[in-house]
GROMACS .gro file of C-alpha atoms in nm:
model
  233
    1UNK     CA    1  -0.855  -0.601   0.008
    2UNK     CA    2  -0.797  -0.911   0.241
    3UNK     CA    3  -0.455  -0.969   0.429
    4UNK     CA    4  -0.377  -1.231   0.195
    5UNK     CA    5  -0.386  -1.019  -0.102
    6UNK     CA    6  -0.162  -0.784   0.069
    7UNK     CA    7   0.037  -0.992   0.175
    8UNK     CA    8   0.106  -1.146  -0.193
    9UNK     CA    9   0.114  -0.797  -0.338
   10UNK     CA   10   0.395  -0.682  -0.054
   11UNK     CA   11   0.608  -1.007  -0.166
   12UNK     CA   12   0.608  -0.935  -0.522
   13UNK     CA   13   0.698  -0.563  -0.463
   14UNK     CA   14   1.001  -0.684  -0.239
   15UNK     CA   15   1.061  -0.909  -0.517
   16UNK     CA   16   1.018  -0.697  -0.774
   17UNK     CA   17   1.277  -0.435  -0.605
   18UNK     CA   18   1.575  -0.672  -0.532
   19UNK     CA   19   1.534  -0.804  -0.895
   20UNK     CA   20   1.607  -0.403  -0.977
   21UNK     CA   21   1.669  -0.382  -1.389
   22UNK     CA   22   1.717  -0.713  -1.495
   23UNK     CA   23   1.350  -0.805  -1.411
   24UNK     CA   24   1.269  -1.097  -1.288
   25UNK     CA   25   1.052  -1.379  -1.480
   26UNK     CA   26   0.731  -1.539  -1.404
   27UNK     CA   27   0.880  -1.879  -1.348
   28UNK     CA   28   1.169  -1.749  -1.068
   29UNK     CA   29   0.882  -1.604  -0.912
   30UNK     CA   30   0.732  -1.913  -0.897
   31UNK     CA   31   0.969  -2.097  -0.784
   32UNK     CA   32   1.089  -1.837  -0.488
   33UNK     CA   33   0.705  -1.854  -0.370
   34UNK     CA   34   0.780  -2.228  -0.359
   35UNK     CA   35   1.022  -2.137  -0.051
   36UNK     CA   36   0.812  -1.882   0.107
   37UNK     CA   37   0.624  -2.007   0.451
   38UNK     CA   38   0.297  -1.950   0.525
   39UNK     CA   39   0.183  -1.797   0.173
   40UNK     CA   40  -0.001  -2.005  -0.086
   41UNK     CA   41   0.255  -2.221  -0.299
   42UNK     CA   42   0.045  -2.168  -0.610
   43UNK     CA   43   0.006  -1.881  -0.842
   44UNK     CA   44  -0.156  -1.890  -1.226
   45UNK     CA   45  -0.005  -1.661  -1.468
   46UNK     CA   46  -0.365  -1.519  -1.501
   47UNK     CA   47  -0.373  -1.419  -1.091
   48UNK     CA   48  -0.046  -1.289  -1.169
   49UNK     CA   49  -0.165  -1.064  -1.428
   50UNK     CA   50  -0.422  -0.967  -1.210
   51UNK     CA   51  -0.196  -0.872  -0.913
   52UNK     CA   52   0.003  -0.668  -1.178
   53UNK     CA   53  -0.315  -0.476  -1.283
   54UNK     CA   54  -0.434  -0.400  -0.932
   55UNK     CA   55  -0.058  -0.274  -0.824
   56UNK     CA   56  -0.085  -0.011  -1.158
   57UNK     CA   57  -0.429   0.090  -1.087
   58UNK     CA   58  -0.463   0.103  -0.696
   59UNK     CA   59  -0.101   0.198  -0.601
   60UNK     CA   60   0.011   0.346  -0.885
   61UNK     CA   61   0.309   0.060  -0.912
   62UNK     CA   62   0.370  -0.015  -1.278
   63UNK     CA   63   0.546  -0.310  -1.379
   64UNK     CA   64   0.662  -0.364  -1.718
   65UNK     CA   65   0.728  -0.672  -1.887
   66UNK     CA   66   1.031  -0.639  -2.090
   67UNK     CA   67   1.174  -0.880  -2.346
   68UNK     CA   68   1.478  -0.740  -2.451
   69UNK     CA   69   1.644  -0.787  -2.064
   70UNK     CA   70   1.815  -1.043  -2.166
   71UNK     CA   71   2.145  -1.049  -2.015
   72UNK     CA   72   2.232  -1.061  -1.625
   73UNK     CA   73   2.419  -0.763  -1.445
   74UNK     CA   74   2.708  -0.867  -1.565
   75UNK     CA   75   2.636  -0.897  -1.904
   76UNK     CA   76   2.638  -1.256  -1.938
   77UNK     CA   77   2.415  -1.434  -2.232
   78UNK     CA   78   2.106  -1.568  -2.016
   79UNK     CA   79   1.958  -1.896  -2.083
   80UNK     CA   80   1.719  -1.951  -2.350
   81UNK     CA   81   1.463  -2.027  -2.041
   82UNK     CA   82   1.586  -1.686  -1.887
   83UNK     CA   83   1.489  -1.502  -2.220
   84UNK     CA   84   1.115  -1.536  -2.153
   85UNK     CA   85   0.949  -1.175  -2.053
   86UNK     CA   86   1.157  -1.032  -1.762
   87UNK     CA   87   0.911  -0.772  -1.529
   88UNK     CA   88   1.068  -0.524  -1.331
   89UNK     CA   89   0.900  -0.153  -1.184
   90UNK     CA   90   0.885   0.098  -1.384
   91UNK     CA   91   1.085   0.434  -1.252
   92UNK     CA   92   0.928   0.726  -1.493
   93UNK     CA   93   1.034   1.054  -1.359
   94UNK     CA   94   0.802   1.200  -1.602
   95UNK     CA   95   0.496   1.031  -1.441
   96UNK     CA   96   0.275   1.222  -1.205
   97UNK     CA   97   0.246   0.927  -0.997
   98UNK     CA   98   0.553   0.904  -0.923
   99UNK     CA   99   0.592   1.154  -0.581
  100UNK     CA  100   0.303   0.932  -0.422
  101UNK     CA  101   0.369   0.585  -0.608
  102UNK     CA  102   0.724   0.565  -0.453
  103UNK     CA  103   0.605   0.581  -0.057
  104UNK     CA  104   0.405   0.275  -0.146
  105UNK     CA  105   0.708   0.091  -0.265
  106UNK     CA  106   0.871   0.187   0.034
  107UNK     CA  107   0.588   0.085   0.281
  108UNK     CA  108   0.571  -0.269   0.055
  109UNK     CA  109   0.868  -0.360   0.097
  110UNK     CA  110   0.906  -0.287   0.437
  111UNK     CA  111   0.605  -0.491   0.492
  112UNK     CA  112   0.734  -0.790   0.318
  113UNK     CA  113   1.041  -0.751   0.512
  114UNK     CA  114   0.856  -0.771   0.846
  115UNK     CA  115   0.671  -1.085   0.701
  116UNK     CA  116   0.980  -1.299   0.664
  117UNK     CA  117   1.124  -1.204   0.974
  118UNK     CA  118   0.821  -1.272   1.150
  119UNK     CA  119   0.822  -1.584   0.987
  120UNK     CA  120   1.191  -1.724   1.078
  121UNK     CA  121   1.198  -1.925   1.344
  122UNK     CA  122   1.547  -1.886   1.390
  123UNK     CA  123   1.544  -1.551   1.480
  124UNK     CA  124   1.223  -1.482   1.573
  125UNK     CA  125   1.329  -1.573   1.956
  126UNK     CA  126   1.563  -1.252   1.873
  127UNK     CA  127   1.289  -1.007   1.809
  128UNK     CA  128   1.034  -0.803   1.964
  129UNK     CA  129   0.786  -0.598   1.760
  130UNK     CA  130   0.595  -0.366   1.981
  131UNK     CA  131   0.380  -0.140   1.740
  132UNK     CA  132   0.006  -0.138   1.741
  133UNK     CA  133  -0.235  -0.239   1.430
  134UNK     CA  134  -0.186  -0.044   1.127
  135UNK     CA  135  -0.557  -0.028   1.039
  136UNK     CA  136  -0.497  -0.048   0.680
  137UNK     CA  137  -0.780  -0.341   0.600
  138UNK     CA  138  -0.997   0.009   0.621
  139UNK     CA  139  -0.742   0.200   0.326
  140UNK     CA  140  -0.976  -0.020   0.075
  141UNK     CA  141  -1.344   0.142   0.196
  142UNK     CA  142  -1.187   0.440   0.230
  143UNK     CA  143  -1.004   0.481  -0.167
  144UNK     CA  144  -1.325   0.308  -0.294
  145UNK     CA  145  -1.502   0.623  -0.130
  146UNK     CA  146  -1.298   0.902  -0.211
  147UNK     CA  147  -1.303   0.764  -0.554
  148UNK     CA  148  -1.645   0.772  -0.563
  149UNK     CA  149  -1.682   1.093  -0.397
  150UNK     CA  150  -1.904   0.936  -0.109
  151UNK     CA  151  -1.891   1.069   0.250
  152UNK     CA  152  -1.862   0.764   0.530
  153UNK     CA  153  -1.931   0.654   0.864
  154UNK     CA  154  -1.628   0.626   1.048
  155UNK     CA  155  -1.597   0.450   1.395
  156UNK     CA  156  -1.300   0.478   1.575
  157UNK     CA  157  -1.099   0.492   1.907
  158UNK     CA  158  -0.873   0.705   2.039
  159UNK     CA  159  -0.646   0.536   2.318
  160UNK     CA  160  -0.851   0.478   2.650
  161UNK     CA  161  -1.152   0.659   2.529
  162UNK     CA  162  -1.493   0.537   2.499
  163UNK     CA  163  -1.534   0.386   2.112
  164UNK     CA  164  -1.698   0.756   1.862
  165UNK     CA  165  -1.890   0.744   1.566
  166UNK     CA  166  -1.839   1.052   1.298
  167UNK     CA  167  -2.163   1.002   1.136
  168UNK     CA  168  -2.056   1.193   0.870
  169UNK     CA  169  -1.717   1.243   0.718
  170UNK     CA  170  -1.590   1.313   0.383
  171UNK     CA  171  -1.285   1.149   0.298
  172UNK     CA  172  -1.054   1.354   0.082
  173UNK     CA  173  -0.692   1.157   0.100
  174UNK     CA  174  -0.432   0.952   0.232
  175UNK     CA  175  -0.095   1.071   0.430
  176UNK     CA  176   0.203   0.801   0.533
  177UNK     CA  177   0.410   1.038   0.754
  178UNK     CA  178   0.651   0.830   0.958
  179UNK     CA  179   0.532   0.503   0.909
  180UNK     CA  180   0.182   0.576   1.004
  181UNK     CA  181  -0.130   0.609   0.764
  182UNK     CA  182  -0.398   0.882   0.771
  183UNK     CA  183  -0.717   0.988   0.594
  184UNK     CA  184  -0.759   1.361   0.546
  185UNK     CA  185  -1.120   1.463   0.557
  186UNK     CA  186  -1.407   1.701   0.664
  187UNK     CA  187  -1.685   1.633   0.908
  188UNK     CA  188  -1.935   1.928   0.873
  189UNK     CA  189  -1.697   2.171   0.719
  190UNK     CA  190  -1.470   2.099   1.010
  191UNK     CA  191  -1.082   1.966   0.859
  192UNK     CA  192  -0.988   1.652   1.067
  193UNK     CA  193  -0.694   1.411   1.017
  194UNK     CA  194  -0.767   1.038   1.210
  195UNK     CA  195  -0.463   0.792   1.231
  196UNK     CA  196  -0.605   0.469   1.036
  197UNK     CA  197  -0.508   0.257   1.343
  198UNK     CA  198  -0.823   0.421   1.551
  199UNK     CA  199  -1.016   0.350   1.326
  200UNK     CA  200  -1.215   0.033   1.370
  201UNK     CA  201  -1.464   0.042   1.142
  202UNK     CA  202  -1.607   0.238   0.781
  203UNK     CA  203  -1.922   0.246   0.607
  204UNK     CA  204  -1.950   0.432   0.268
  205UNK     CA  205  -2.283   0.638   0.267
  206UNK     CA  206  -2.516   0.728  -0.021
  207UNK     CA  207  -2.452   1.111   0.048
  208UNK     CA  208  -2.178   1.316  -0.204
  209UNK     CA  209  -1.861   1.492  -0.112
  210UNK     CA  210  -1.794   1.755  -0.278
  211UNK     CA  211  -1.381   1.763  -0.261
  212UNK     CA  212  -1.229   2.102  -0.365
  213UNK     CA  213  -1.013   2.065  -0.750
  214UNK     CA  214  -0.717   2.226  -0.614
  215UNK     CA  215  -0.718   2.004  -0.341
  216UNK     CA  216  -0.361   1.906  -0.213
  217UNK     CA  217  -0.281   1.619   0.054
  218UNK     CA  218   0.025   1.793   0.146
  219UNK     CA  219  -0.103   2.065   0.214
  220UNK     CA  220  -0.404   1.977   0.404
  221UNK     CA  221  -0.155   1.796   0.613
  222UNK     CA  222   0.030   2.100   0.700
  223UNK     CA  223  -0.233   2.328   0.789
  224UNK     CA  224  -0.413   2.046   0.987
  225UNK     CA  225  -0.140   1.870   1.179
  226UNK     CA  226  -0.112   2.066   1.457
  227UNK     CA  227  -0.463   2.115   1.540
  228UNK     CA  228  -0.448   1.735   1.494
  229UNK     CA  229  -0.212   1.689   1.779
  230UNK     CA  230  -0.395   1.907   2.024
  231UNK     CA  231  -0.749   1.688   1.913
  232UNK     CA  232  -0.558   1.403   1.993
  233UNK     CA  233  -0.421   1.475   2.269
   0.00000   0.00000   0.00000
């Protein structure tokens, strides 16, 4: 996934989540994009459609596209232009996406936030963002191999010391704890947990994982976190 397509797929979430239950239409979205610096003005209902399908199946966002919404918050008679299918996110309670879907909203949004702040010259003489690189352009290689069950090469850096390859590791999961992404994984039997912003590079190998059924990302991140820290450190 390029920075682009994130970047289009954190503005729709943020737009998706201020239009909250009355959905929001194709055409608005359009039309809002129109205002947006620095993203591409243009957007075919088909590469919206395909946006939509790759925020269900990678992220676990559904969006539904909903006819029937067809009266504002205050319960006004929309337009007959307004009537056209309305998409908003889907909050099912029942789903079992639903513990891990919703950090992803949260880390969208905030993301698309950031963007138009960044973005505003008027204020950006007000602000001062001092955080280091996320290293999410490497969450892509790394889903694609977990979901294939495919151990990796992993390069990465730990603050001033020399660049290490893990020659190699078998990605299990993802953790977002405090704003900060990290695969879960085993290198020779050995549990390890690496921040995705020392990472600086991933290769998916031709050699199988073998991930336990039962496993559990929260639990991995318990038992490992501390150990983690004294690694790191």
């Amino acid at each position: 996934m390029d920075y682009k397509n994130l970047e289009m797929l954190s503005w729709l979430v943020g737009q998706f989540r201020r239009a909250g239950e009355i959905g929001i239409t194709f055409d608005e979205l359009v039309d809002k994009l129109v205002d947006e610096p620095n993203m591409d003005k243009i957007m075919s209902k088909r590469t919206f459609h395909n946006y939509l399908k790759e925020l269900r199946d990678r992220f676990g966002i559904k969006i539904e596209c909903d006819k029937r919404l067809q009266y504002d918050v205050v319960r006004k008679a929309l337009s007959e232009e307004n009537k056209r299918y309305r998409y908003r996110i889907v909050q099912d309670s029942k789903s079992d996406n639903e513990q891990w879907s919703m950090p992803f909203l949260m880390a969208f949004e905030t993301a698309a936030a950031i963007k138009q702040l960044q973005d505003s010259e008027e204020i950006k003489q007000y602000m001062y963002i001092d955080c280091k690189a996320t290293g999410i352009e490497n969450m892509n290689i790394l889903l694609d191999a977990i979901r294939q069950q495919k151990c990796v090469e992993l390069y990465y850096q730990l603050r001033n010391r020399a660049p290490y390859k893990q020659d190699c590791f078998e990605p299990l999961g993802l953790v977002l704890k405090d704003y900060v992404w990290y695969v879960l994984g085993r290198n020779y039997r050995e549990d390890k947990i690496w921040p995705l912003s020392s990472i600086t590079g991933v290769k998916i190998l031709d050699i199988d994982s073998r991930p336990s059924p039962n496993f559990s990302p929260e639990k991995f991140w318990k038992a490992n976190k501390e150990k983690w820290q004294e690694d790191r450190f």
